[in-house]
Amino acid sequence: MHLMMWKASAARLLSLFLISYLILIGNCSEDEERLVRDLFRGYNKLIRPVQNMTEKVDVRFGLAFVQLINVNEKNQIMKSNVWLRLVWNDYQLQWDEADYGGIAVLRLPLIKFGNLILFYLITNLHHEVWIVDFNGDQVSLALYNNKNFVDLSDYWKSGTWDIIEVPAYLNIYEGNHPTETDITFYIIIRRKTLFYTVNLILPTVLISFLCVLVFYLPAEAGEKVTLGISILLSLVVFLLLVSKILPPTSLVLPLIAKYLLFTFIMNTVSILVTVVIINWNFRGPRTHRMPSWIRTVFLNYLPAMLLMKRPRKTRLRWMMEMPGMGVPPHPYGSPADIPKHISSIESQSKVEVMELSDLHHHPNCKINRKPNSDLGVGMGGDSCRRESESSDSILLSPEASKATEAVEFIAEHLRNEDLYIQTREDWKYVAMVIDRLQLYMFFIVTTAGTIGILMDAPHIFEYVDQDRIIEIYRGK
């Protein structure tokens, strides 16, 4: 019973409190409505708020930067949230607080007067400029609270851009008639480098150094031109990406566009040089004759300068180039190393091997052979000489003569084949030397160009402390 009575009393007290609050608000709203009605009865916005037309309106103008929403670099449009602070004294907007319920402050929409012109632009250096223009003969313009900067007290830090400086300047043009006055607010911003470094600069640098690896692939692989063209296509993709985010201006070339253009040119040159290298690699004596200067420069001097060592020649080529070696080496080395059972068989057959050069001068052996004057080697192959127990020599049989001619033909064929292979190997080695030379040259040029262009950025490694900047330009 007591609980029910207590609940009823609490409900009556709450209702009484709400009614009193609503009556109080109603009276305040009525006083504010009456104040607005009395103030703007017959008020004209086109009339300057001065009692004497010869007087000037003292206006204090300030700008508070709250938030940087978005920057469209291509179209040079910046979207931000700011507060415009204008303070002036209007004699028509005065009242007695006692007559209107103690109301001391009245919040209303902006009341414009005069030819106030607000300009807004963004320069190509990411300077946001606010210009407030007044007629200096009618308005005396001053900075809000004498602060020559934009107020950053309520600024919300951006994750994409850094604020560098926010100065404000009061400009008076006395030479004009009437005198013009304006205040210029600069909001100097700079993009944080981490985004472009990770998403654009670092991939471009890696792609540029991939161009160097084109010269590390052997010419026989057949993938040198394919790799170069693949890198070229990837650079085209990055160029299209940069063209979409940068403004289409011809006044200045961005550094990232310079670096992409440099990499594009280097890759194009590498493809051209690669085509020349492949062409030289597959040259032969039947189509091209190697000039003496190429042999001297690319086979003698450049390999030593590039620390290149040519592989040793094959056994056949080593045999062919030794003088007096017209026959292959003895299978057992020197005659002293011949086993006894084989030596006895050779003594029974009375047949021994002699050089074709000796056989050609034998008085009883008539073999038609042509000396090879080109190679200058007296190598004629194998021939057989039959000896009797006496010292007299006998004439070779027709079968042995034909065998001798066949052996000489085979030797001549081997010499020509070895000369052909030697010339082709020389062209391949020349292509290899050019490959190694271009590898070093492109690596040096790419490294120097990368460092030179990226270091040309004035603030690429500079860190901006936003808390310190906000503390410096705090207006409150």
Coordinates of C-alpha atoms in Angstrom, one line a residue:
M1 CA 0.0 0.0 0.0
H2 CA 2.8 2.4 0.9
L3 CA 4.7 1.4 -2.2
M4 CA 1.8 2.3 -4.4
M5 CA 1.4 5.7 -2.7
W6 CA 5.2 6.4 -3.1
K7 CA 5.0 5.6 -6.8
A8 CA 2.1 8.0 -7.3
S9 CA 3.9 10.8 -5.5
A10 CA 7.0 10.3 -7.7
A11 CA 4.9 10.4 -10.8
R12 CA 3.3 13.7 -9.8
L13 CA 6.7 15.2 -9.0
L14 CA 8.1 14.2 -12.4
S15 CA 5.1 15.6 -14.2
L16 CA 5.4 18.9 -12.3
F17 CA 9.1 19.1 -13.2
L18 CA 8.5 18.5 -16.9
I19 CA 5.7 21.1 -17.0
S20 CA 7.9 23.7 -15.4
Y21 CA 10.7 23.0 -17.8
L22 CA 8.5 23.3 -20.8
I23 CA 7.0 26.6 -19.5
L24 CA 10.6 27.9 -19.1
I25 CA 11.6 26.8 -22.6
G26 CA 8.5 28.3 -24.0
N27 CA 9.2 31.6 -22.4
C28 CA 12.8 31.6 -23.7
S29 CA 11.7 30.6 -27.2
E30 CA 9.1 33.4 -27.1
D31 CA 11.7 35.9 -26.0
E32 CA 14.2 34.8 -28.7
E33 CA 11.5 34.9 -31.3
R34 CA 10.4 38.4 -30.2
L35 CA 14.0 39.5 -30.3
V36 CA 14.6 38.3 -33.8
R37 CA 11.3 39.9 -35.0
D38 CA 12.2 43.2 -33.4
L39 CA 15.8 43.3 -34.7
F40 CA 15.0 42.5 -38.3
R41 CA 11.9 44.6 -38.6
G42 CA 12.9 47.0 -41.4
Y43 CA 16.5 45.7 -41.5
N44 CA 18.2 46.0 -44.9
K45 CA 21.2 43.8 -45.7
L46 CA 22.3 46.0 -48.6
I47 CA 23.0 49.0 -46.3
R48 CA 26.4 49.1 -44.6
P49 CA 26.1 48.8 -40.8
V50 CA 27.3 52.4 -40.1
Q51 CA 25.5 55.5 -38.9
N52 CA 27.5 57.8 -41.1
M53 CA 28.2 56.9 -44.7
T54 CA 31.7 58.4 -44.4
E55 CA 32.7 55.8 -41.8
K56 CA 34.3 52.5 -42.5
V57 CA 33.1 49.1 -41.3
D58 CA 35.8 47.5 -39.2
V59 CA 35.8 43.8 -40.2
R60 CA 38.0 41.2 -38.6
F61 CA 38.3 38.1 -40.8
G62 CA 39.7 34.7 -39.8
L63 CA 39.8 31.2 -41.2
A64 CA 39.8 28.0 -39.1
F65 CA 40.8 24.8 -40.9
V66 CA 39.0 21.8 -39.6
Q67 CA 39.4 18.9 -42.0
L68 CA 41.0 18.0 -45.3
I69 CA 38.5 15.8 -47.0
N70 CA 39.9 15.1 -50.5
V71 CA 42.3 16.5 -53.1
N72 CA 41.7 15.9 -56.7
E73 CA 45.2 16.5 -58.1
K74 CA 44.2 15.9 -61.7
N75 CA 41.5 18.6 -61.7
Q76 CA 43.2 20.6 -59.0
I77 CA 40.1 20.6 -56.7
M78 CA 40.5 20.5 -52.9
K79 CA 37.5 19.6 -50.7
S80 CA 37.9 20.7 -47.1
N81 CA 35.9 21.7 -44.0
V82 CA 36.6 25.2 -42.7
W83 CA 35.1 27.9 -40.5
L84 CA 34.9 31.5 -41.7
R85 CA 35.1 33.9 -38.8
L86 CA 33.9 37.5 -39.5
V87 CA 33.5 40.0 -36.7
W88 CA 32.0 43.5 -37.2
N89 CA 29.9 45.9 -35.2
D90 CA 26.3 46.5 -36.5
Y91 CA 24.5 49.4 -34.7
Q92 CA 21.2 48.1 -35.9
L93 CA 21.6 44.8 -34.1
Q94 CA 21.6 46.0 -30.5
W95 CA 19.1 45.2 -27.7
D96 CA 18.7 45.4 -24.0
E97 CA 19.1 42.0 -22.3
A98 CA 16.6 42.8 -19.6
D99 CA 13.8 43.3 -22.2
Y100 CA 14.3 39.8 -23.7
G101 CA 14.7 37.4 -20.9
G102 CA 18.4 38.0 -20.4
I103 CA 19.4 36.8 -23.9
A104 CA 23.0 38.0 -24.5
V105 CA 23.9 35.9 -27.6
L106 CA 21.8 35.3 -30.6
R107 CA 22.9 32.8 -33.3
L108 CA 21.7 33.5 -36.8
P109 CA 22.7 32.7 -40.4
L110 CA 25.4 34.7 -41.9
I111 CA 24.4 38.3 -42.6
K112 CA 26.3 39.5 -45.7
F113 CA 26.9 43.1 -46.6
G114 CA 28.9 45.0 -49.2
N115 CA 30.9 43.5 -52.0
L116 CA 32.5 40.7 -50.1
I117 CA 34.2 38.4 -52.7
L118 CA 35.8 35.1 -51.6
F119 CA 38.3 33.5 -54.1
Y120 CA 39.5 30.0 -53.8
L121 CA 42.2 28.3 -55.8
I122 CA 44.9 25.6 -55.6
T123 CA 48.3 26.2 -57.2
N124 CA 50.4 23.5 -58.8
L125 CA 52.5 23.3 -55.7
H126 CA 49.6 22.2 -53.5
H127 CA 49.0 25.6 -52.0
E128 CA 45.4 26.2 -51.1
V129 CA 44.7 29.9 -51.3
W130 CA 41.7 31.7 -49.8
I131 CA 41.4 35.4 -50.8
V132 CA 38.9 37.7 -49.2
D133 CA 38.4 40.9 -51.2
F134 CA 36.8 44.2 -49.9
N135 CA 36.4 47.7 -51.0
G136 CA 39.1 49.5 -48.9
D137 CA 37.2 52.8 -49.0
Q138 CA 34.2 51.4 -47.2
V139 CA 35.6 48.5 -45.2
S140 CA 38.6 48.4 -42.9
L141 CA 39.8 44.7 -43.1
A142 CA 41.9 43.2 -40.3
L143 CA 43.0 39.7 -39.2
Y144 CA 40.9 37.9 -36.6
N145 CA 42.6 38.3 -33.2
N146 CA 45.7 39.7 -35.1
K147 CA 46.7 36.1 -35.9
N148 CA 48.6 36.0 -39.2
F149 CA 47.9 32.3 -39.8
V150 CA 45.0 29.9 -40.3
D151 CA 43.6 28.5 -37.1
L152 CA 44.4 24.8 -36.6
S153 CA 42.9 24.4 -33.2
D154 CA 40.2 22.0 -34.3
Y155 CA 42.1 20.4 -37.2
W156 CA 41.6 16.7 -37.7
K157 CA 44.9 15.2 -39.0
S158 CA 44.8 13.6 -42.4
G159 CA 46.4 10.2 -43.2
T160 CA 47.3 11.2 -46.7
W161 CA 48.5 14.8 -46.5
D162 CA 50.8 16.7 -44.2
I163 CA 50.2 20.4 -43.4
I164 CA 53.5 22.3 -43.8
E165 CA 52.5 25.9 -43.2
V166 CA 49.3 28.0 -43.0
P167 CA 50.2 31.7 -43.2
A168 CA 47.8 34.6 -43.7
Y169 CA 48.7 38.0 -45.3
L170 CA 46.8 41.3 -45.3
N171 CA 47.3 43.1 -48.6
I172 CA 46.3 46.8 -49.2
Y173 CA 46.4 48.1 -52.8
E174 CA 46.5 51.9 -52.4
G175 CA 47.3 52.6 -56.0
N176 CA 43.9 51.5 -57.1
H177 CA 40.8 53.6 -56.9
P178 CA 38.9 52.8 -54.9
T179 CA 41.4 51.2 -52.5
E180 CA 41.2 47.4 -52.4
T181 CA 42.0 45.2 -49.5
D182 CA 42.3 41.5 -49.3
I183 CA 43.5 38.8 -46.9
T184 CA 45.2 35.8 -48.4
F185 CA 45.2 32.5 -46.5
Y186 CA 47.7 29.8 -47.7
I187 CA 47.3 26.2 -46.7
I188 CA 50.5 24.5 -47.9
I189 CA 50.1 20.7 -47.9
R190 CA 52.4 17.9 -49.0
R191 CA 51.5 14.3 -49.7
K192 CA 52.9 11.7 -47.4
T193 CA 55.6 9.8 -49.3
L194 CA 54.8 6.3 -48.0
F195 CA 51.8 5.7 -50.3
Y196 CA 53.6 6.6 -53.5
T197 CA 56.8 4.9 -52.4
V198 CA 55.2 1.5 -51.8
N199 CA 52.6 1.6 -54.6
L200 CA 54.4 3.4 -57.4
I201 CA 58.1 4.3 -56.8
L202 CA 59.4 0.9 -55.5
P203 CA 57.7 -1.2 -58.2
T204 CA 59.0 1.2 -60.9
V205 CA 62.6 0.9 -59.5
L206 CA 62.4 -2.9 -59.5
I207 CA 61.1 -2.9 -63.0
S208 CA 63.9 -0.6 -64.2
F209 CA 66.5 -3.0 -62.8
L210 CA 64.8 -5.9 -64.5
C211 CA 65.9 -4.3 -67.7
V212 CA 69.5 -5.0 -66.7
L213 CA 68.8 -8.7 -66.4
V214 CA 67.9 -8.9 -70.1
F215 CA 71.7 -8.9 -70.8
Y216 CA 72.3 -11.7 -68.3
L217 CA 70.3 -14.2 -70.3
P218 CA 72.2 -16.1 -73.0
A219 CA 71.4 -15.3 -76.6
E220 CA 70.6 -18.9 -77.3
A221 CA 67.8 -18.9 -74.7
G222 CA 65.5 -17.0 -77.1
E223 CA 63.8 -15.2 -74.2
K224 CA 65.8 -12.0 -74.2
V225 CA 63.5 -10.0 -76.5
T226 CA 60.4 -11.5 -74.8
L227 CA 61.6 -10.4 -71.4
G228 CA 62.3 -6.9 -72.7
I229 CA 58.9 -6.5 -74.3
S230 CA 57.2 -7.8 -71.1
I231 CA 59.0 -5.2 -69.1
L232 CA 58.0 -2.5 -71.7
L233 CA 54.3 -3.5 -71.3
S234 CA 54.5 -3.2 -67.5
L235 CA 56.0 0.3 -67.9
V236 CA 53.1 1.3 -70.2
V237 CA 50.7 0.2 -67.5
F238 CA 52.4 2.4 -64.9
L239 CA 52.5 5.3 -67.3
L240 CA 48.7 5.0 -67.8
L241 CA 48.3 4.9 -64.1
V242 CA 50.3 8.0 -63.5
S243 CA 48.5 9.9 -66.3
K244 CA 45.2 9.3 -64.5
I245 CA 46.3 10.8 -61.2
L246 CA 48.4 13.7 -62.4
P247 CA 47.1 16.9 -63.9
P248 CA 47.4 17.2 -67.7
T249 CA 49.8 20.2 -67.6
S250 CA 52.8 21.1 -69.8
L251 CA 54.2 23.6 -67.3
V252 CA 56.1 21.1 -65.3
L253 CA 56.9 17.4 -65.6
P254 CA 56.4 15.4 -62.3
L255 CA 59.4 13.5 -61.0
I256 CA 57.6 10.1 -61.1
A257 CA 56.8 10.8 -64.8
K258 CA 60.4 11.7 -65.4
Y259 CA 61.6 8.4 -63.9
L260 CA 59.0 6.3 -65.8
L261 CA 60.1 8.0 -69.0
F262 CA 63.8 7.4 -68.2
T263 CA 63.0 3.7 -67.5
F264 CA 60.9 3.5 -70.7
I265 CA 63.8 4.8 -72.8
M266 CA 66.3 2.5 -71.2
N267 CA 64.1 -0.5 -71.8
T268 CA 63.6 0.5 -75.5
V269 CA 67.4 0.8 -76.0
S270 CA 68.0 -2.5 -74.3
I271 CA 65.6 -4.2 -76.7
L272 CA 67.4 -2.7 -79.7
V273 CA 70.8 -3.8 -78.4
T274 CA 69.4 -7.2 -77.7
V275 CA 68.3 -7.6 -81.3
V276 CA 71.8 -6.7 -82.4
I277 CA 73.4 -9.2 -80.0
I278 CA 71.1 -12.0 -81.2
N279 CA 72.0 -11.2 -84.8
W280 CA 75.7 -11.4 -84.1
N281 CA 75.3 -14.5 -82.0
F282 CA 73.9 -16.5 -85.0
R283 CA 76.4 -15.2 -87.6
G284 CA 78.6 -17.7 -89.4
P285 CA 81.5 -17.8 -91.9
R286 CA 79.1 -18.5 -94.8
T287 CA 77.2 -15.2 -94.4
H288 CA 79.6 -12.8 -92.6
R289 CA 83.3 -12.3 -92.4
M290 CA 84.6 -11.0 -89.1
P291 CA 86.6 -7.8 -89.5
S292 CA 90.0 -7.6 -87.9
W293 CA 89.0 -4.7 -85.7
I294 CA 86.1 -6.7 -84.2
R295 CA 88.5 -9.6 -83.6
T296 CA 91.0 -7.3 -81.9
V297 CA 88.6 -5.4 -79.8
F298 CA 86.0 -8.0 -78.8
L299 CA 88.2 -11.0 -78.6
N300 CA 91.4 -9.6 -77.2
Y301 CA 91.0 -6.3 -75.2
L302 CA 87.4 -6.2 -73.9
P303 CA 87.3 -9.7 -72.4
A304 CA 90.4 -8.8 -70.3
M305 CA 88.8 -5.5 -69.3
L306 CA 85.6 -7.2 -68.3
L307 CA 87.4 -10.1 -66.5
M308 CA 86.1 -12.6 -68.9
K309 CA 88.0 -15.9 -69.6
R310 CA 87.2 -17.9 -72.7
P311 CA 86.8 -21.6 -72.2
R312 CA 89.6 -23.9 -73.4
K313 CA 89.4 -25.4 -76.9
T314 CA 88.2 -28.9 -77.6
R315 CA 90.7 -31.8 -78.0
L316 CA 90.1 -32.0 -81.8
R317 CA 90.9 -28.3 -82.3
W318 CA 93.9 -28.6 -80.1
M319 CA 95.2 -31.5 -82.2
M320 CA 94.5 -29.7 -85.5
E321 CA 96.4 -26.6 -84.5
M322 CA 99.6 -28.4 -83.4
P323 CA 102.3 -28.6 -86.1
G324 CA 103.3 -32.0 -87.4
M325 CA 100.3 -33.7 -85.8
G326 CA 98.7 -35.2 -88.9
V327 CA 97.5 -38.3 -87.1
P328 CA 95.7 -38.7 -83.9
P329 CA 97.8 -39.5 -80.9
H330 CA 98.8 -43.1 -80.3
P331 CA 96.1 -44.9 -78.2
Y332 CA 98.8 -46.1 -75.8
G333 CA 100.8 -42.9 -75.6
S334 CA 104.4 -43.5 -76.5
P335 CA 105.6 -46.7 -78.1
A336 CA 107.3 -47.7 -74.9
D337 CA 103.8 -48.0 -73.3
I338 CA 102.6 -50.6 -75.9
P339 CA 101.7 -54.0 -74.3
K340 CA 103.9 -56.9 -75.2
H341 CA 101.2 -59.0 -76.9
I342 CA 100.2 -56.1 -79.2
S343 CA 103.9 -55.3 -79.9
S344 CA 104.5 -58.9 -81.0
I345 CA 101.4 -58.8 -83.3
E346 CA 102.7 -55.6 -84.9
S347 CA 106.1 -57.0 -85.5
Q348 CA 104.6 -60.1 -87.2
S349 CA 102.5 -58.0 -89.6
K350 CA 105.4 -55.8 -90.4
V351 CA 103.1 -52.8 -90.8
E352 CA 103.7 -49.5 -89.0
V353 CA 102.0 -46.2 -89.2
M354 CA 103.7 -43.2 -90.8
E355 CA 102.7 -39.7 -91.6
L356 CA 101.1 -38.9 -95.0
S357 CA 103.8 -36.2 -95.5
D358 CA 106.5 -38.9 -95.5
L359 CA 104.4 -41.2 -97.7
H360 CA 103.9 -38.4 -100.2
H361 CA 107.7 -38.3 -100.7
H362 CA 108.2 -42.0 -100.9
P363 CA 109.8 -43.0 -104.2
N364 CA 107.5 -45.9 -104.8
C365 CA 104.2 -44.4 -103.5
K366 CA 102.4 -42.3 -106.0
I367 CA 99.5 -40.6 -104.2
N368 CA 97.9 -37.5 -105.6
R369 CA 97.2 -35.1 -102.8
K370 CA 96.9 -31.3 -102.6
P371 CA 98.7 -29.5 -99.9
N372 CA 96.5 -27.2 -97.8
S373 CA 98.1 -23.8 -98.2
D374 CA 95.4 -22.1 -96.2
L375 CA 96.0 -23.7 -92.9
G376 CA 99.7 -24.1 -93.4
V377 CA 99.8 -27.4 -91.7
G378 CA 101.5 -30.4 -93.3
M379 CA 99.0 -32.9 -92.1
G380 CA 97.9 -35.6 -94.5
G381 CA 96.4 -38.4 -92.4
D382 CA 97.5 -42.0 -92.1
S383 CA 99.2 -44.3 -94.7
C384 CA 100.6 -47.7 -94.6
R385 CA 104.1 -48.7 -95.6
R386 CA 105.0 -52.3 -96.0
E387 CA 108.5 -53.3 -95.3
S388 CA 110.2 -56.5 -96.0
E389 CA 113.0 -58.0 -93.9
S390 CA 115.3 -56.4 -96.3
S391 CA 115.8 -52.7 -96.5
D392 CA 114.0 -52.4 -99.9
S393 CA 110.5 -50.8 -99.9
I394 CA 107.6 -52.0 -101.9
L395 CA 104.7 -50.1 -103.6
L396 CA 101.4 -49.7 -101.7
S397 CA 98.5 -51.8 -102.9
P398 CA 95.5 -50.1 -104.6
E399 CA 93.4 -50.8 -101.5
A400 CA 95.9 -49.0 -99.3
S401 CA 96.2 -46.1 -101.7
K402 CA 92.4 -45.6 -101.6
A403 CA 92.4 -45.9 -97.9
T404 CA 95.0 -43.2 -97.7
E405 CA 93.0 -40.9 -99.9
A406 CA 89.9 -41.5 -97.8
V407 CA 91.8 -40.7 -94.6
E408 CA 93.2 -37.5 -96.2
F409 CA 89.6 -36.5 -97.3
I410 CA 88.3 -37.1 -93.8
A411 CA 91.1 -35.0 -92.3
E412 CA 90.4 -32.2 -94.8
H413 CA 86.7 -32.3 -93.9
L414 CA 87.6 -32.2 -90.2
R415 CA 89.8 -29.2 -90.7
N416 CA 87.1 -27.3 -92.6
E417 CA 84.5 -28.2 -90.1
D418 CA 86.7 -27.1 -87.3
L419 CA 87.3 -23.8 -89.0
Y420 CA 83.6 -23.3 -89.4
I421 CA 82.9 -24.1 -85.8
Q422 CA 85.8 -21.9 -84.7
T423 CA 84.3 -18.9 -86.7
R424 CA 80.9 -19.5 -85.2
E425 CA 82.3 -19.7 -81.7
D426 CA 84.1 -16.4 -82.3
W427 CA 80.8 -14.7 -83.3
K428 CA 79.1 -16.2 -80.2
Y429 CA 81.9 -15.0 -78.0
V430 CA 81.7 -11.5 -79.5
A431 CA 77.9 -11.5 -78.7
M432 CA 78.7 -12.7 -75.1
V433 CA 81.3 -9.9 -74.7
I434 CA 78.7 -7.3 -75.9
D435 CA 76.2 -8.8 -73.5
R436 CA 78.5 -8.4 -70.5
L437 CA 79.5 -4.9 -71.5
Q438 CA 75.9 -3.8 -71.8
L439 CA 75.1 -5.5 -68.5
Y440 CA 77.7 -3.3 -66.7
M441 CA 76.8 -0.1 -68.6
F442 CA 73.0 -0.4 -68.1
F443 CA 73.5 -1.2 -64.4
I444 CA 75.6 1.9 -63.9
V445 CA 73.3 4.2 -65.9
T446 CA 70.1 2.8 -64.3
T447 CA 71.6 3.2 -60.8
A448 CA 72.8 6.7 -61.5
G449 CA 69.6 7.8 -63.1
T450 CA 67.5 6.3 -60.3
I451 CA 69.5 8.1 -57.6
G452 CA 69.7 11.3 -59.5
I453 CA 66.0 11.6 -60.3
L454 CA 64.7 10.3 -56.9
M455 CA 67.1 12.5 -55.0
D456 CA 65.9 15.5 -57.0
A457 CA 62.7 15.3 -54.9
P458 CA 63.3 18.1 -52.3
H459 CA 61.4 16.5 -49.4
I460 CA 61.4 12.7 -50.1
F461 CA 63.0 11.8 -46.8
E462 CA 61.7 14.6 -44.7
Y463 CA 59.4 13.9 -41.8
V464 CA 56.7 16.4 -40.8
D465 CA 55.5 16.4 -37.2
Q466 CA 51.9 17.3 -37.5
D467 CA 51.4 17.7 -33.7
R468 CA 54.1 20.4 -33.7
I469 CA 52.6 22.2 -36.7
I470 CA 49.1 22.2 -35.0
E471 CA 50.6 23.5 -31.8
I472 CA 52.3 26.3 -33.6
Y473 CA 49.2 27.4 -35.5
R474 CA 46.8 27.0 -32.6
G475 CA 44.6 30.2 -32.5
K476 CA 42.8 29.7 -29.2

